[in-house]
Coordinates of C-alpha atoms in Angstrom, one line a residue:
Chain A
M1 CA 41.1 -7.2 24.4
S2 CA 40.3 -8.5 21.0
G3 CA 39.8 -6.5 17.9
T4 CA 43.4 -5.6 17.0
S5 CA 44.0 -8.7 14.9
A6 CA 40.9 -8.3 12.8
T7 CA 42.6 -7.0 9.8
I8 CA 45.4 -9.6 9.8
E9 CA 43.4 -12.8 9.9
K10 CA 39.8 -13.9 9.6
R11 CA 38.4 -13.8 13.2
L12 CA 36.4 -16.8 14.2
D13 CA 36.3 -16.3 17.9
H14 CA 32.5 -15.7 17.7
L15 CA 31.9 -19.1 16.0
Q16 CA 30.2 -21.6 18.3
H17 CA 31.2 -25.2 17.9
H18 CA 27.8 -26.5 16.9
F19 CA 27.7 -24.5 13.7
I20 CA 29.5 -25.4 10.5
D21 CA 30.7 -21.9 9.7
S22 CA 30.1 -18.3 10.5
D23 CA 27.6 -18.0 7.7
Q24 CA 25.4 -20.8 9.0
Q25 CA 25.5 -19.3 12.5
F26 CA 24.5 -15.9 11.1
E27 CA 21.6 -17.4 9.1
S28 CA 20.4 -19.4 12.1
A29 CA 20.4 -16.3 14.3
K30 CA 18.5 -14.4 11.7
L31 CA 15.9 -17.2 11.3
G32 CA 15.4 -17.3 15.1
M33 CA 14.9 -13.5 15.1
W34 CA 12.3 -13.7 12.3
I35 CA 10.4 -16.3 14.3
F36 CA 10.4 -14.0 17.3
L37 CA 9.2 -11.1 15.1
A38 CA 6.3 -13.4 14.0
T39 CA 5.3 -13.7 17.6
E40 CA 5.6 -9.9 18.0
I41 CA 3.3 -9.4 15.0
L42 CA 0.7 -11.8 16.5
F43 CA 1.1 -10.1 19.9
F44 CA 0.4 -6.7 18.5
G45 CA -2.2 -8.4 16.3
G46 CA -4.4 -8.9 19.4
L47 CA -4.3 -5.2 20.1
F48 CA -5.1 -4.4 16.5
A49 CA -8.0 -6.9 16.7
A50 CA -9.4 -5.0 19.7
Y51 CA -9.1 -1.8 17.7
I52 CA -10.9 -3.2 14.7
V53 CA -13.7 -4.8 16.7
Y54 CA -14.4 -1.5 18.5
R55 CA -14.1 0.5 15.3
S56 CA -16.7 -1.7 13.6
W57 CA -19.0 -1.2 16.6
Y58 CA -18.5 2.5 17.1
P59 CA -17.2 4.1 13.9
E60 CA -18.4 7.5 14.9
L61 CA -16.5 7.3 18.2
Y62 CA -13.2 6.9 16.4
I63 CA -13.9 9.9 14.2
Q64 CA -14.8 12.1 17.2
A65 CA -12.0 10.9 19.6
S66 CA -9.1 11.0 17.1
T67 CA -9.6 14.8 16.8
E68 CA -8.0 14.9 20.3
L69 CA -4.8 13.4 18.8
N70 CA -2.3 15.8 17.3
T71 CA -1.7 14.8 13.7
F72 CA 1.3 17.1 13.4
W73 CA 3.2 15.5 16.2
G74 CA 2.1 12.0 15.1
A75 CA 3.5 12.8 11.6
I76 CA 6.8 14.2 13.1
N77 CA 7.2 11.0 15.1
T78 CA 6.6 8.9 12.0
G79 CA 9.4 10.8 10.3
V80 CA 11.6 10.4 13.4
L81 CA 11.2 6.6 13.4
I82 CA 11.7 6.3 9.6
G83 CA 14.9 8.4 10.1
S84 CA 16.0 6.0 12.8
S85 CA 15.3 3.0 10.6
L86 CA 17.6 4.6 8.0
T87 CA 20.4 5.1 10.5
V88 CA 20.1 1.5 11.8
A89 CA 20.4 0.3 8.2
M90 CA 23.5 2.6 7.8
A91 CA 24.9 1.2 11.1
I92 CA 24.6 -2.4 9.7
R93 CA 26.3 -1.2 6.4
S94 CA 29.1 0.3 8.5
A95 CA 29.6 -3.0 10.3
Q96 CA 29.6 -4.9 7.1
L97 CA 32.3 -2.6 5.8
N98 CA 34.4 -2.9 9.0
Q99 CA 33.8 0.8 9.7
I100 CA 33.4 0.5 13.5
K101 CA 33.4 4.3 14.0
G102 CA 30.6 4.7 11.5
L103 CA 28.7 1.9 13.2
I104 CA 29.0 3.6 16.6
Y105 CA 28.0 7.1 15.2
N106 CA 25.0 5.6 13.5
L107 CA 23.9 3.9 16.7
Y108 CA 24.3 7.2 18.6
I109 CA 22.0 9.0 16.0
T110 CA 19.5 6.1 16.3
I111 CA 19.5 6.3 20.1
A112 CA 19.0 10.1 19.9
L113 CA 16.1 9.7 17.5
A114 CA 14.5 7.1 19.7
F115 CA 14.7 9.5 22.6
V116 CA 13.2 12.3 20.5
F117 CA 10.3 9.9 19.7
M118 CA 9.8 9.1 23.5
V119 CA 10.0 12.8 24.5
I120 CA 7.3 13.7 21.9
K121 CA 5.2 10.8 23.2
Y122 CA 5.7 12.0 26.8
F123 CA 4.4 15.5 25.9
E124 CA 1.4 14.0 24.1
Y125 CA 0.6 11.8 27.1
T126 CA 1.0 14.5 29.7
H127 CA -1.2 16.9 27.6
K128 CA -3.9 14.3 27.6
F129 CA -3.6 13.5 31.3
H130 CA -3.9 17.3 32.0
L131 CA -7.3 17.2 30.2
G132 CA -8.4 14.2 32.2
I133 CA -8.0 11.8 29.3
Y134 CA -7.0 8.7 31.2
P135 CA -7.7 5.1 30.1
G136 CA -10.7 3.2 31.2
E137 CA -12.6 4.2 34.4
Y138 CA -10.2 7.0 35.2
Y139 CA -11.3 9.0 32.2
T140 CA -12.8 12.4 33.2
F141 CA -12.6 14.4 30.0
E142 CA -15.9 15.9 28.9
G143 CA -15.0 17.3 25.5
I144 CA -16.1 14.2 23.5
A145 CA -19.9 13.6 23.4
H146 CA -19.7 9.8 23.3
E147 CA -20.2 7.4 26.2
K148 CA -17.5 5.0 25.0
A149 CA -14.8 7.7 24.6
N150 CA -12.8 6.1 27.4
I151 CA -12.7 2.9 25.4
F152 CA -11.0 4.6 22.5
F153 CA -8.3 6.0 24.8
S154 CA -7.8 2.7 26.6
I155 CA -7.0 1.2 23.1
Y156 CA -4.9 4.2 22.3
Y157 CA -2.8 4.0 25.5
M158 CA -2.5 0.3 25.2
M159 CA -1.3 0.3 21.6
T160 CA 1.0 3.3 21.8
G161 CA 2.2 2.3 25.3
V162 CA 3.2 -1.2 24.3
H163 CA 4.9 0.3 21.2
G164 CA 6.7 2.9 23.4
L165 CA 7.9 0.0 25.6
H166 CA 9.4 -1.6 22.5
V167 CA 11.1 1.7 21.7
L168 CA 12.6 1.8 25.2
I169 CA 13.8 -1.8 24.9
G170 CA 15.3 -0.9 21.5
I171 CA 17.2 2.0 23.1
G172 CA 18.6 -0.4 25.8
L173 CA 19.7 -2.9 23.1
M174 CA 21.4 -0.2 21.1
I175 CA 23.3 1.2 24.1
W176 CA 24.5 -2.4 24.6
L177 CA 25.5 -2.6 21.0
V178 CA 27.6 0.6 21.4
F179 CA 29.4 -0.9 24.4
K180 CA 30.1 -4.1 22.5
A181 CA 31.3 -2.1 19.4
K182 CA 33.6 0.0 21.5
K183 CA 35.1 -3.2 22.9
G184 CA 35.8 -4.3 19.3
A185 CA 33.4 -7.2 19.3
F186 CA 32.1 -6.5 15.8
H187 CA 33.8 -6.7 12.4
S188 CA 32.7 -7.5 8.9
G189 CA 32.8 -11.2 9.6
Y190 CA 30.7 -10.9 12.8
Y191 CA 28.0 -8.3 13.3
T192 CA 25.0 -10.6 14.1
P193 CA 23.8 -8.6 17.2
V194 CA 23.7 -5.4 15.1
E195 CA 21.7 -7.2 12.3
I196 CA 19.3 -8.8 14.7
T197 CA 18.7 -5.6 16.7
G198 CA 18.2 -3.8 13.4
L199 CA 15.5 -6.3 12.4
Y200 CA 13.8 -5.7 15.7
W201 CA 14.0 -1.9 15.3
H202 CA 12.6 -2.0 11.8
L203 CA 9.6 -4.0 13.1
V204 CA 9.0 -1.4 15.7
D205 CA 9.0 1.1 12.9
I206 CA 6.5 -1.0 10.8
I207 CA 4.1 -1.2 13.8
W208 CA 4.2 2.6 14.1
I209 CA 3.6 2.9 10.3
F210 CA 0.2 1.2 10.9
L211 CA -0.5 2.9 14.3
F212 CA -0.1 6.4 12.8
P213 CA -2.9 6.4 10.2
L214 CA -5.2 4.2 12.3
L215 CA -5.1 6.4 15.4
Y216 CA -4.2 10.0 14.2
L217 CA -5.5 10.2 10.7
I218 CA -9.2 9.3 11.1
D219 CA -11.7 11.9 9.9
Chain B
M1 CA 34.0 -16.1 6.9
S2 CA 31.2 -16.9 4.5
A3 CA 30.9 -19.0 1.4
H4 CA 28.8 -16.3 -0.2
E5 CA 29.0 -12.7 0.9
H6 CA 26.1 -10.9 2.6
H7 CA 24.3 -8.3 0.6
I8 CA 25.6 -4.8 1.3
S9 CA 23.3 -1.9 0.3
S10 CA 25.0 1.3 -0.9
A11 CA 24.5 4.4 1.2
K12 CA 22.8 6.0 -1.8
F13 CA 20.3 3.2 -2.0
L14 CA 19.5 3.3 1.7
W15 CA 18.9 7.1 1.6
G16 CA 16.7 6.5 -1.4
V17 CA 14.6 4.1 0.5
G18 CA 14.4 6.5 3.5
I19 CA 13.3 9.4 1.3
A20 CA 10.7 7.2 -0.4
L21 CA 9.3 6.4 3.0
F22 CA 9.2 10.1 3.9
I23 CA 7.3 10.9 0.7
L24 CA 4.8 8.1 1.5
T25 CA 4.3 9.5 5.0
V26 CA 3.6 13.0 3.5
L27 CA 1.2 11.3 1.0
T28 CA -0.7 9.4 3.8
V29 CA -1.3 12.7 5.6
A30 CA -2.1 14.6 2.3
V31 CA -4.9 12.1 1.3
T32 CA -6.8 13.1 4.5
W33 CA -7.0 16.7 3.3
I34 CA -9.0 15.6 0.3
Q35 CA -12.1 14.0 2.0
I36 CA -12.3 10.5 0.6
P37 CA -15.8 9.0 1.4
E38 CA -16.1 6.6 4.3
P39 CA -14.9 3.1 3.6
W40 CA -12.3 4.2 1.1
N41 CA -10.3 6.6 3.3
V42 CA -9.5 3.6 5.5
V43 CA -8.6 1.5 2.5
V44 CA -6.3 4.1 1.1
A45 CA -4.6 4.7 4.5
I46 CA -4.0 0.9 5.0
A47 CA -2.9 0.5 1.4
I48 CA -0.2 3.2 1.9
A49 CA 0.8 1.7 5.2
V50 CA 1.2 -1.8 3.6
V51 CA 3.3 -0.3 0.8
K52 CA 5.6 1.4 3.4
A53 CA 5.8 -1.8 5.5
T54 CA 6.7 -3.8 2.4
V55 CA 9.4 -1.3 1.5
V56 CA 10.9 -1.5 5.0
A57 CA 10.7 -5.3 5.1
A58 CA 12.2 -5.8 1.6
F59 CA 15.0 -3.2 1.6
F60 CA 15.8 -2.3 5.3
M61 CA 15.2 -5.8 6.7
N62 CA 16.9 -7.2 3.6
L63 CA 14.2 -9.7 2.8
F64 CA 14.7 -8.9 -0.9
W65 CA 18.1 -10.5 -0.9
D66 CA 17.5 -12.9 2.0
S67 CA 16.5 -16.6 2.3
K68 CA 12.9 -16.9 1.1
F69 CA 12.2 -18.8 4.3
N70 CA 12.3 -15.6 6.3
T71 CA 9.9 -13.9 3.9
M72 CA 7.6 -16.9 4.3
I73 CA 7.6 -16.5 8.1
L74 CA 6.6 -12.8 7.8
I75 CA 3.8 -13.7 5.3
M76 CA 2.6 -16.5 7.5
S77 CA 2.4 -14.2 10.5
A78 CA 0.4 -11.7 8.4
L79 CA -2.0 -14.5 7.3
F80 CA -2.5 -15.7 10.8
F81 CA -3.2 -12.2 11.9
M82 CA -5.9 -11.9 9.2
L83 CA -7.3 -15.2 10.3
L84 CA -7.6 -13.8 13.8
I85 CA -9.3 -10.6 12.6
G86 CA -11.6 -12.5 10.2
I87 CA -12.9 -15.1 12.7
T88 CA -13.3 -12.4 15.4
L89 CA -15.3 -10.2 13.0
L90 CA -17.5 -13.1 12.0
D91 CA -18.6 -13.1 15.6
T92 CA -18.6 -9.5 16.6
L93 CA -20.1 -8.1 13.3
Y94 CA -23.1 -10.4 13.3
R95 CA -24.2 -10.3 16.9
I96 CA -27.8 -9.2 17.1
D97 CA -27.1 -7.7 20.5
P98 CA -23.5 -6.8 21.4
V99 CA -22.5 -7.6 24.9
P100 CA -24.4 -4.8 26.7
S101 CA -21.7 -3.1 28.7
F102 CA -19.1 -3.2 26.0

């Protein structure tokens, strides 16, 4: 219903009464998101702590067990996520320049790349399940001569699983952004949800940047 | 609208950042081909990951042009993460007898 008058006058329909201006509202939203991202870092930090403690106890286990992870597909997925970070950044640029079509196309590419990531992850998981590499007590694989091999894969599934959940949530958020953009909700004066979702998506990328060498590239 | 305009990165710049991140990804895989001795392979892998994360935070998450307060939040979260790791390792590394079934 809105969106047609954007070029004629400055739109301020998004501005809430308790903010001085659009800029203050934008900066406040971004600050709030950064505080949320700090909690996300500490949340993943607990998982990284488990990883580090077990690696310090059983360094040889990590070297043996990580050979079951496919470096090639891990590297491809790293590239896919970096590509999606680029398209999110391009989406924000499009919104800043009032190019709503560009915004929607970049969001589509980002969603597609996120799905590619999840599909590769799905094949990695099912391949391991097929071998009997399940987490914890359900572990039945006999190809790794180490009694704690199930612990490595519990940590692997927990870290990549929670990360994958974040990717799925990101896909949901970006589909929501596409709907809002199509309704004409965003313009160069208001694109806060795009910016905020972008920050979230980049953090998910950063987490994977650490997961990839720590899980796939040992040996 | 705004008193001061938000920073808008050029498409060329964003592509440059993306390509730099791709190159660093290739580099982090390539350093595993030359066998670096034990503690240093982890150090190199983490160092490259930290560089990549810094590039993403500075130029994709716009911290480079942003309010310094947001950068401080990110740095504080990293410091508290290191505190978590440090204090945990002070315990787990120096146990004479690790919890038996762990």
